[in-house]
């Protein structure tokens, strides 16, 4: 399973469920044990919080922060960076950090454009700040909820809502200062995909033209009609029932043809000046060789492929973008390379950034249908701003009642999710889409793997091996080693997978050493989330990786020092709040 994670043969959730199927077939797992994981409270809580986070996005609670950031920052990069990180640190403890980043990326790109900054100067700090903010409460990240669920299954007392807050706040403050000082010096300036392909950014147009009966262009080729001269491209030619996409320049025009051309504004004006197109003041229809049916402004938009997108692993040919949506895929950005020649067999992956051209309405429909995240022009998610107080009241109520132990967090999250749907903050269809199903399937599968580890005795064996390795060593040193190993493993594997696998092992380790397992569980909880050095260890890093047009090594510049700081700081702080001897 881990080899499959590293080699990326299939998606992580598929790899995990494949491992579960093998263990089930081999008799290591029983059917009742596999079915029993679906009653675990942790993934149910995570799903409900995804819905509440989706409601907060749809009602504009997070989206409104973009305008506030622009007003606060003025023209200062460092002030903008401070405002962005502070906002993320304040929001992500109460809203799952992955949706926060998804909503904030377009706002950050827009603010960066207005401030004359490259988005690459801001997006990594955005991801890191939401990771640090997610550590502050039990609902800030799915990892915290998951570790708590596994620990409960092992017989530990459940964590309260703010039990982990104080050491997390210290780490957040130290990380904030470190990034504020060093991020402007260490982060690169990278052009976005739009800047690479559109250069000066001259506005482009699509114009639909009609060839009337009297046209002098009847029988002429597209090239002879000045419709295929390099500055103007014919996208579509409709003749009767037939439709030709990207027709050959030697194609001859006939009366009744409808032609969709694509060109920059200067080329359109040059075409109009030839009197071939009837756009002159009070034109005589009889003098027109081409009639304008409609002209549509074209925008070039970057959109990122999210984890829930139905376009993942689908060939571009199957998307049928031109016929179905009327848009064009210009380029794809993936892992250090921009792929401008996208063939029909090219398969999209999570984190890919698509550069598409079309009208705003066409692109919005394309993004909505495929659960893509527009980065530059952006769709207007916040269509129900008048319901924002309901969504805010819901999350505040869930947090407050959970802190007062009125009801377990899973019950409160379920009530909150139902409330935002019933009150219209989010539709039922949007609620289903807001749940990141691959993450939930991965979690369910890893919980089954954890049961297999326990029933087969693998967790005890690993715990004994670790205890023997650290024989005679202090509990503090073993805790520091656990945090370091977890942090390194998280950088190359799934944070949730590592959390589920390591939690029962460290509980066994603590029992072998005769100390309280709680500090070791907290160490895994924090270290599994603190993934800074690579773009693949945490979902928010993967999202900003493509959006900022980063290279793999860009994360290490700022991330490796952040990992070292978190390792040393948590090693020192955790024993102060959770002593080894209860």
Coordinates of C-alpha atoms in Angstrom, one line a residue, residues 3-517:
X3 CA 4.7 1.6 -2.3
X4 CA 1.5 2.4 -4.2
X5 CA 1.2 5.7 -2.4
X6 CA 4.8 6.6 -3.4
X7 CA 4.6 5.4 -7.0
X8 CA 1.1 6.9 -7.6
X9 CA -0.1 3.9 -9.6
X10 CA -3.6 4.6 -8.4
X11 CA -5.3 7.1 -6.2
X12 CA -4.6 6.7 -2.4
X13 CA -8.2 5.8 -1.6
X14 CA -8.2 3.1 -4.2
X15 CA -4.9 1.7 -2.9
X16 CA -6.2 1.5 0.6
X17 CA -9.5 -0.2 -0.3
X18 CA -7.4 -2.6 -2.4
X19 CA -5.4 -3.5 0.7
X20 CA -8.5 -3.9 2.7
X21 CA -9.9 -6.3 0.1
X22 CA -6.7 -8.4 0.1
X23 CA -6.8 -8.6 3.9
X24 CA -10.5 -9.5 3.9
X25 CA -9.9 -12.2 1.3
X26 CA -6.9 -13.6 3.3
X27 CA -8.9 -13.8 6.5
X28 CA -6.9 -11.2 8.4
X29 CA -10.0 -9.0 8.5
X30 CA -13.5 -10.2 9.1
X31 CA -16.6 -8.8 7.3
X32 CA -18.1 -7.5 10.6
X33 CA -14.8 -5.6 11.3
X34 CA -14.8 -3.9 7.9
X35 CA -18.5 -3.0 8.2
X36 CA -17.9 -1.8 11.8
X37 CA -15.6 1.1 10.6
X38 CA -18.5 2.8 8.9
X39 CA -19.9 3.4 12.4
X40 CA -16.8 5.2 13.5
X41 CA -17.7 8.8 14.6
X42 CA -14.5 10.4 13.2
X43 CA -15.2 10.3 9.4
X44 CA -18.9 11.1 10.0
X45 CA -17.9 14.2 11.9
X46 CA -15.5 15.2 9.2
X47 CA -18.2 14.8 6.5
X48 CA -20.6 17.0 8.5
X49 CA -17.9 19.7 9.0
X50 CA -17.2 19.6 5.2
X51 CA -20.9 20.5 4.7
X52 CA -20.8 23.3 7.3
X53 CA -17.6 24.7 5.7
X54 CA -19.3 24.5 2.3
X55 CA -22.2 26.5 3.7
X56 CA -19.8 29.2 5.0
X57 CA -18.3 29.4 1.5
X58 CA -21.6 29.6 -0.3
X59 CA -22.9 32.4 1.9
X60 CA -19.7 34.5 1.4
X61 CA -18.4 34.3 4.9
X62 CA -14.8 33.4 3.8
X63 CA -15.0 35.0 0.3
X64 CA -15.6 38.5 1.8
X65 CA -12.1 38.3 3.3
X66 CA -10.5 39.0 -0.1
X67 CA -11.8 42.6 -0.2
X68 CA -10.8 43.1 3.4
X69 CA -7.2 41.9 2.7
X70 CA -6.9 44.3 -0.2
X71 CA -8.0 47.2 1.9
X72 CA -5.8 46.4 4.9
X73 CA -2.6 45.7 2.9
X74 CA -2.4 48.8 0.8
X75 CA 0.7 48.5 -1.4
X76 CA 3.0 46.7 1.1
X77 CA 3.9 43.0 0.5
X78 CA 4.8 42.4 4.1
X79 CA 1.6 44.0 5.4
X80 CA -0.4 41.9 2.9
X81 CA 1.4 38.8 4.0
X82 CA 0.8 39.5 7.7
X83 CA -2.9 40.2 7.0
X84 CA -3.3 37.0 5.0
X85 CA -1.6 34.8 7.5
X86 CA -3.5 36.3 10.5
X87 CA -6.8 35.9 8.7
X88 CA -6.0 32.2 7.9
X89 CA -4.9 31.6 11.5
X90 CA -8.2 33.0 12.8
X91 CA -10.5 31.2 10.4
X92 CA -9.0 27.7 10.0
X93 CA -9.4 26.6 13.6
X94 CA -13.2 26.7 13.1
X95 CA -13.5 25.8 9.4
X96 CA -11.7 22.8 8.0
X97 CA -8.5 24.1 6.4
X98 CA -8.9 22.5 3.0
X99 CA -12.1 24.4 2.1
X100 CA -10.6 27.6 3.5
X101 CA -7.7 27.4 1.1
X102 CA -10.0 26.5 -1.8
X103 CA -12.0 29.6 -1.2
X104 CA -9.1 31.9 -0.5
X105 CA -6.9 31.0 -3.5
X106 CA -8.9 33.1 -6.0
X107 CA -9.1 36.0 -3.5
X108 CA -5.3 35.9 -2.9
X109 CA -4.6 35.8 -6.7
X110 CA -6.9 38.8 -7.2
X111 CA -5.4 40.8 -4.4
X112 CA -1.8 39.9 -5.6
X113 CA -2.8 41.2 -9.1
X114 CA -4.0 44.5 -7.7
X115 CA -0.9 44.9 -5.6
X116 CA 1.5 44.0 -8.5
X117 CA 2.7 40.9 -6.7
X118 CA 3.2 37.3 -8.0
X119 CA 0.8 34.9 -6.3
X120 CA 3.7 32.7 -5.6
X121 CA 4.8 35.2 -3.0
X122 CA 1.7 34.5 -0.9
X123 CA 0.1 31.1 -1.6
X124 CA 2.6 28.9 0.3
X125 CA 2.2 31.1 3.5
X126 CA -1.6 30.8 3.0
X127 CA -1.3 27.0 3.1
X128 CA 1.1 26.9 6.0
X129 CA -1.0 29.4 8.0
X130 CA -4.1 27.3 7.6
X131 CA -2.2 24.2 8.6
X132 CA -1.0 25.9 11.8
X133 CA -4.5 27.3 12.4
X134 CA -6.0 23.8 12.0
X135 CA -4.0 22.5 14.9
X136 CA -5.6 24.9 17.4
X137 CA -9.0 23.1 17.8
X138 CA -10.1 19.5 17.4
X139 CA -12.2 20.4 14.3
X140 CA -9.6 22.5 12.5
X141 CA -8.3 19.5 10.5
X142 CA -9.5 16.0 9.8
X143 CA -6.3 14.6 11.3
X144 CA -7.1 15.8 14.8
X145 CA -10.6 14.3 14.6
X146 CA -9.2 11.0 13.2
X147 CA -6.5 10.6 15.8
X148 CA -9.0 11.3 18.6
X149 CA -11.3 8.6 17.1
X150 CA -8.5 6.0 16.9
X151 CA -7.4 6.9 20.5
X152 CA -10.9 6.4 21.8
X153 CA -11.1 3.0 20.1
X154 CA -7.9 2.2 22.0
X155 CA -9.5 3.1 25.4
X156 CA -8.2 6.6 25.8
X157 CA -10.4 9.5 27.1
X158 CA -11.7 11.7 24.3
X159 CA -10.0 15.1 23.7
X160 CA -12.0 18.2 24.5
X161 CA -12.5 20.9 21.9
X162 CA -9.7 23.2 23.1
X163 CA -7.4 20.7 25.0
X164 CA -4.7 21.1 22.3
X165 CA -5.0 24.8 21.8
X166 CA -2.3 26.3 24.0
X167 CA 0.8 24.5 22.5
X168 CA -0.8 24.9 19.0
X169 CA -1.1 28.7 19.6
X170 CA 2.5 28.9 20.6
X171 CA 3.6 27.1 17.4
X172 CA 1.2 29.3 15.3
X173 CA 2.8 32.5 16.8
X174 CA 6.4 31.3 16.2
X175 CA 5.5 30.1 12.6
X176 CA 3.8 33.5 11.9
X177 CA 6.9 35.4 12.9
X178 CA 9.2 33.1 11.0
X179 CA 7.2 33.3 7.8
X180 CA 6.8 37.1 8.1
X181 CA 10.5 37.5 8.3
X182 CA 11.8 34.9 5.9
X183 CA 9.0 34.2 3.3
X184 CA 9.7 37.4 1.3
X185 CA 13.4 36.4 1.2
X186 CA 12.9 32.7 0.4
X187 CA 9.9 32.4 -1.8
X188 CA 10.3 32.8 -5.6
X189 CA 8.5 35.0 -8.1
X190 CA 6.7 32.8 -10.6
X191 CA 4.5 33.7 -13.5
X192 CA 1.0 32.1 -13.4
X193 CA -0.1 30.0 -16.4
X194 CA -2.2 32.9 -17.6
X195 CA 0.7 35.3 -17.7
X196 CA 2.9 32.7 -19.5
X197 CA 0.4 32.2 -22.3
X198 CA -1.3 35.5 -22.7
X199 CA 1.7 37.8 -22.2
X200 CA 0.5 41.4 -22.1
X201 CA -3.1 40.3 -21.4
X202 CA -4.8 42.0 -24.4
X203 CA -8.5 41.1 -24.3
X204 CA -9.6 38.5 -26.8
X205 CA -13.0 38.1 -28.5
X206 CA -15.0 35.4 -30.1
X207 CA -17.3 36.7 -32.9
X208 CA -20.0 34.7 -34.6
X209 CA -20.3 35.7 -38.3
X210 CA -22.9 34.8 -40.9
X211 CA -22.3 34.6 -44.7
X212 CA -25.4 36.0 -46.4
X213 CA -26.7 35.1 -49.9
X214 CA -25.2 38.2 -51.6
X215 CA -21.8 37.9 -49.9
X216 CA -18.7 38.4 -52.2
X217 CA -17.0 35.8 -50.0
X218 CA -19.1 32.9 -51.3
X219 CA -16.7 30.4 -52.8
X220 CA -13.6 32.0 -51.3
X221 CA -11.4 30.1 -48.8
X222 CA -11.1 31.1 -45.2
X223 CA -7.6 32.3 -45.9
X224 CA -8.7 34.5 -48.9
X225 CA -11.5 36.0 -46.7
X226 CA -8.8 37.1 -44.2
X227 CA -10.3 34.8 -41.6
X228 CA -7.2 32.6 -41.2
X229 CA -4.2 34.8 -41.4
X230 CA -2.5 34.1 -38.0
X231 CA -4.1 36.9 -36.1
X232 CA -7.6 35.5 -36.5
X233 CA -8.5 31.8 -36.0
X234 CA -11.7 30.1 -37.0
X235 CA -12.9 28.0 -34.2
X236 CA -16.1 26.6 -35.7
X237 CA -17.9 26.5 -39.0
X238 CA -21.6 25.4 -39.0
X239 CA -23.1 24.5 -42.3
X240 CA -26.6 23.1 -42.2
X241 CA -26.5 20.1 -39.9
X242 CA -22.7 19.7 -40.1
X243 CA -20.3 21.4 -37.7
X244 CA -16.5 21.7 -38.4
X245 CA -14.2 22.4 -35.4
X246 CA -11.0 24.2 -36.3
X247 CA -11.6 24.0 -40.1
X248 CA -8.7 24.0 -42.6
X249 CA -7.7 27.5 -44.0
X250 CA -8.5 26.2 -47.5
X251 CA -12.2 25.5 -46.6
X252 CA -14.4 27.4 -48.9
X253 CA -17.3 29.5 -47.6
X254 CA -20.9 29.0 -48.7
X255 CA -24.0 31.1 -48.3
X256 CA -25.6 30.4 -44.9
X257 CA -22.4 29.4 -43.2
X258 CA -22.0 30.5 -39.6
X259 CA -18.4 31.1 -38.5
X260 CA -17.1 31.5 -35.0
X261 CA -13.8 33.4 -35.1
X262 CA -11.3 34.0 -32.3
X263 CA -9.0 37.0 -32.2
X264 CA -7.5 39.8 -30.1
X265 CA -9.3 43.1 -30.0
X266 CA -6.9 44.8 -32.4
X267 CA -7.4 42.1 -35.0
X268 CA -11.2 42.4 -34.7
X269 CA -11.0 46.1 -35.3
X270 CA -8.8 45.5 -38.4
X271 CA -11.3 43.1 -39.7
X272 CA -14.1 45.6 -39.2
X273 CA -12.2 48.3 -41.0
X274 CA -12.3 46.2 -44.2
X275 CA -16.1 46.7 -44.4
X276 CA -16.5 43.0 -44.7
X277 CA -18.3 43.0 -41.3
X278 CA -21.4 45.1 -40.8
X279 CA -20.4 47.0 -37.7
X280 CA -20.0 50.4 -39.3
X281 CA -22.4 53.2 -38.3
X282 CA -25.8 52.7 -40.0
X283 CA -24.5 50.0 -42.4
X284 CA -26.4 49.1 -45.5
X285 CA -27.2 45.4 -45.2
X286 CA -26.8 44.9 -49.0
X287 CA -23.1 46.0 -48.7
X288 CA -22.2 43.5 -46.1
X289 CA -20.2 40.4 -47.0
X290 CA -20.4 39.0 -43.4
X291 CA -23.1 39.8 -40.8
X292 CA -22.3 39.8 -37.1
X293 CA -24.6 37.5 -35.2
X294 CA -23.2 38.0 -31.8
X295 CA -19.9 38.9 -30.3
X296 CA -18.8 37.4 -27.0
X297 CA -16.1 38.6 -24.7
X298 CA -13.5 35.9 -24.1
X299 CA -11.8 35.5 -20.8
X300 CA -8.8 33.3 -20.0
X301 CA -9.3 31.6 -16.7
X302 CA -7.1 29.2 -14.6
X303 CA -9.0 26.5 -12.8
X304 CA -7.6 23.9 -10.5
X305 CA -8.7 20.3 -10.4
X306 CA -9.8 19.5 -6.9
X307 CA -10.0 16.2 -5.1
X308 CA -13.7 15.8 -5.7
X309 CA -13.7 16.7 -9.4
X310 CA -15.3 14.2 -11.7
X311 CA -12.8 15.1 -14.4
X312 CA -10.0 13.3 -12.5
X313 CA -8.4 10.5 -14.5
X314 CA -10.7 11.2 -17.5
X315 CA -9.1 11.8 -20.9
X316 CA -9.5 15.3 -22.3
X317 CA -11.3 13.8 -25.3
X318 CA -14.1 12.5 -23.1
X319 CA -14.7 16.0 -21.8
X320 CA -15.8 17.2 -25.2
X321 CA -15.1 20.8 -24.2
X322 CA -15.9 22.6 -27.4
X323 CA -19.2 20.9 -28.2
X324 CA -20.5 20.6 -24.7
X325 CA -19.3 23.9 -23.1
X326 CA -18.0 26.0 -26.1
X327 CA -14.6 26.5 -24.4
X328 CA -11.0 25.7 -25.3
X329 CA -8.4 24.1 -23.2
X330 CA -5.2 26.1 -23.9
X331 CA -2.7 24.4 -21.5
X332 CA -2.3 22.3 -18.4
X333 CA 0.2 22.9 -15.6
X334 CA 1.4 19.9 -13.6
X335 CA 4.4 19.3 -11.4
X336 CA 7.1 21.7 -12.7
X337 CA 6.0 21.6 -16.4
X338 CA 3.4 23.4 -18.5
X339 CA 1.8 21.1 -21.0
X340 CA 0.6 23.2 -23.9
X341 CA 0.0 20.4 -26.3
X342 CA -2.8 18.4 -24.6
X343 CA -3.7 15.4 -26.7
X344 CA -7.0 13.6 -26.5
X345 CA -5.7 10.8 -24.3
X346 CA -4.2 13.2 -21.7
X347 CA -5.7 12.3 -18.3
X348 CA -6.2 15.0 -15.7
X349 CA -5.0 14.6 -12.1
X350 CA -5.8 16.3 -8.8
X351 CA -3.9 19.6 -8.5
X352 CA -3.6 20.1 -12.3
X353 CA -4.2 23.8 -13.3
X354 CA -6.2 24.2 -16.5
X355 CA -5.9 27.3 -18.7
X356 CA -9.3 27.6 -20.5
X357 CA -10.8 30.2 -22.8
X358 CA -14.4 31.0 -23.2
X359 CA -17.1 33.4 -22.1
X360 CA -17.6 33.8 -18.3
X361 CA -20.9 32.0 -18.5
X362 CA -19.4 29.0 -20.4
X363 CA -16.5 28.7 -18.0
X364 CA -18.7 29.0 -15.0
X365 CA -20.9 26.1 -16.3
X366 CA -17.7 24.0 -17.0
X367 CA -16.3 24.6 -13.5
X368 CA -19.7 24.0 -11.7
X369 CA -20.3 20.7 -13.5
X370 CA -16.8 19.4 -12.8
X371 CA -16.2 20.8 -9.3
X372 CA -13.2 22.9 -10.5
X373 CA -11.9 25.8 -8.5
X374 CA -11.5 29.0 -10.7
X375 CA -8.4 30.8 -9.7
X376 CA -8.4 34.0 -11.7
X377 CA -11.8 35.2 -12.9
X378 CA -13.6 33.0 -10.4
X379 CA -17.2 32.0 -10.2
X380 CA -19.4 33.7 -7.6
X381 CA -19.9 31.0 -5.0
X382 CA -21.4 33.5 -2.5
X383 CA -24.9 33.7 -3.9
X384 CA -26.7 33.6 -0.6
X385 CA -25.0 36.4 1.4
X386 CA -28.2 37.1 3.3
X387 CA -28.0 33.7 4.9
X388 CA -24.4 34.2 6.2
X389 CA -25.5 34.9 9.8
X390 CA -27.2 31.5 9.9
X391 CA -24.0 29.7 8.7
X392 CA -21.9 31.7 11.1
X393 CA -24.3 31.0 14.0
X394 CA -24.2 27.3 13.2
X395 CA -20.4 26.9 13.4
X396 CA -20.2 29.1 16.5
X397 CA -22.9 27.1 18.1
X398 CA -21.2 23.8 17.3
X399 CA -17.9 25.0 18.7
X400 CA -19.4 26.5 21.8
X401 CA -21.6 23.6 22.7
X402 CA -18.8 21.2 22.1
X403 CA -16.5 23.2 24.3
X404 CA -19.2 23.0 27.1
X405 CA -19.5 19.3 26.6
X406 CA -23.3 19.6 26.0
X407 CA -23.0 16.9 23.4
X408 CA -20.2 15.0 21.6
X409 CA -18.8 16.8 18.6
X410 CA -20.2 14.2 16.2
X411 CA -23.8 14.8 17.3
X412 CA -23.3 18.6 17.1
X413 CA -21.7 18.4 13.7
X414 CA -24.5 16.3 12.4
X415 CA -27.2 18.7 13.7
X416 CA -25.2 21.7 12.3
X417 CA -24.9 20.1 8.8
X418 CA -28.7 19.4 8.7
X419 CA -29.4 22.9 9.8
X420 CA -27.4 24.6 7.1
X421 CA -29.2 22.5 4.5
X422 CA -32.7 23.0 5.9
X423 CA -32.2 26.8 6.1
X424 CA -31.0 27.0 2.5
X425 CA -27.4 28.0 3.3
X426 CA -26.4 25.2 1.0
X427 CA -28.5 22.9 -1.2
X428 CA -28.5 19.2 -0.8
X429 CA -26.6 18.7 -4.1
X430 CA -24.0 21.2 -3.0
X431 CA -23.7 19.5 0.4
X432 CA -22.9 16.2 -1.3
X433 CA -20.3 17.9 -3.5
X434 CA -18.7 19.7 -0.6
X435 CA -17.8 16.4 1.0
X436 CA -14.4 15.2 -0.1
X437 CA -15.3 11.6 -0.6
X438 CA -11.8 10.3 -1.5
X439 CA -10.6 11.5 1.9
X440 CA -13.5 9.8 3.7
X441 CA -12.9 6.5 1.8
X442 CA -9.2 6.7 2.6
X443 CA -10.1 7.2 6.3
X444 CA -12.6 4.3 6.3
X445 CA -10.0 2.1 4.7
X446 CA -7.2 3.1 7.0
X447 CA -9.4 2.4 10.0
X448 CA -9.9 -1.1 8.7
X449 CA -6.1 -1.4 8.2
X450 CA -5.7 -0.3 11.8
X451 CA -8.0 -3.0 13.0
X452 CA -6.0 -5.6 11.0
X453 CA -2.8 -4.3 12.6
X454 CA -4.4 -4.7 16.1
X455 CA -5.9 -8.2 15.5
X456 CA -2.7 -9.5 13.9
X457 CA -0.5 -8.1 16.6
X458 CA 1.5 -5.9 14.2
X459 CA 1.0 -2.8 16.3
X460 CA 2.3 -4.5 19.4
X461 CA 5.2 -5.9 17.6
X462 CA 6.2 -2.4 16.2
X463 CA 5.7 -0.9 19.7
X464 CA 8.0 -3.5 21.3
X465 CA 10.6 -2.9 18.6
X466 CA 10.5 0.8 19.2
X467 CA 10.7 0.3 23.0
X468 CA 13.7 -1.9 22.6
X469 CA 15.3 0.6 20.3
X470 CA 14.9 3.3 22.9
X471 CA 15.6 1.0 25.9
X472 CA 17.1 3.1 28.7
X473 CA 16.2 6.4 26.9
X474 CA 14.0 9.0 28.5
X475 CA 10.3 9.3 27.5
X476 CA 11.1 12.8 26.2
X477 CA 13.6 11.5 23.8
X478 CA 11.3 8.8 22.6
X479 CA 8.5 11.4 22.1
X480 CA 10.9 13.5 20.1
X481 CA 11.7 10.5 17.9
X482 CA 8.0 9.7 17.4
X483 CA 7.4 13.3 16.3
X484 CA 10.3 13.3 13.9
X485 CA 9.4 9.9 12.3
X486 CA 5.8 11.0 11.9
X487 CA 6.8 14.3 10.4
X488 CA 9.1 12.7 7.8
X489 CA 6.5 10.0 6.9
X490 CA 3.8 12.6 6.4
X491 CA 5.9 14.5 3.8
X492 CA 5.8 11.6 1.4
X493 CA 2.6 9.8 2.4
X494 CA -1.0 10.7 3.3
X495 CA -1.3 12.6 6.6
X496 CA -4.5 10.8 7.5
X497 CA -3.0 7.4 6.7
X498 CA 0.1 8.1 8.9
X499 CA -2.1 9.3 11.7
X500 CA -4.2 6.2 11.7
X501 CA -1.3 3.8 11.5
X502 CA 1.0 5.5 14.0
X503 CA -1.6 6.2 16.8
X504 CA -2.1 2.6 17.9
X505 CA 1.7 2.0 17.7
X506 CA 2.6 5.0 19.9
X507 CA -0.1 4.0 22.4
X508 CA 1.5 0.6 22.6
X509 CA 4.9 2.2 22.9
X510 CA 3.8 4.3 25.9
X511 CA 2.3 1.2 27.6
X512 CA 5.6 -0.7 27.1
X513 CA 7.5 2.2 28.7
X514 CA 5.0 2.5 31.5
X515 CA 4.1 6.1 30.8
X516 CA 0.9 8.0 29.9
X517 CA 0.2 7.5 26.1

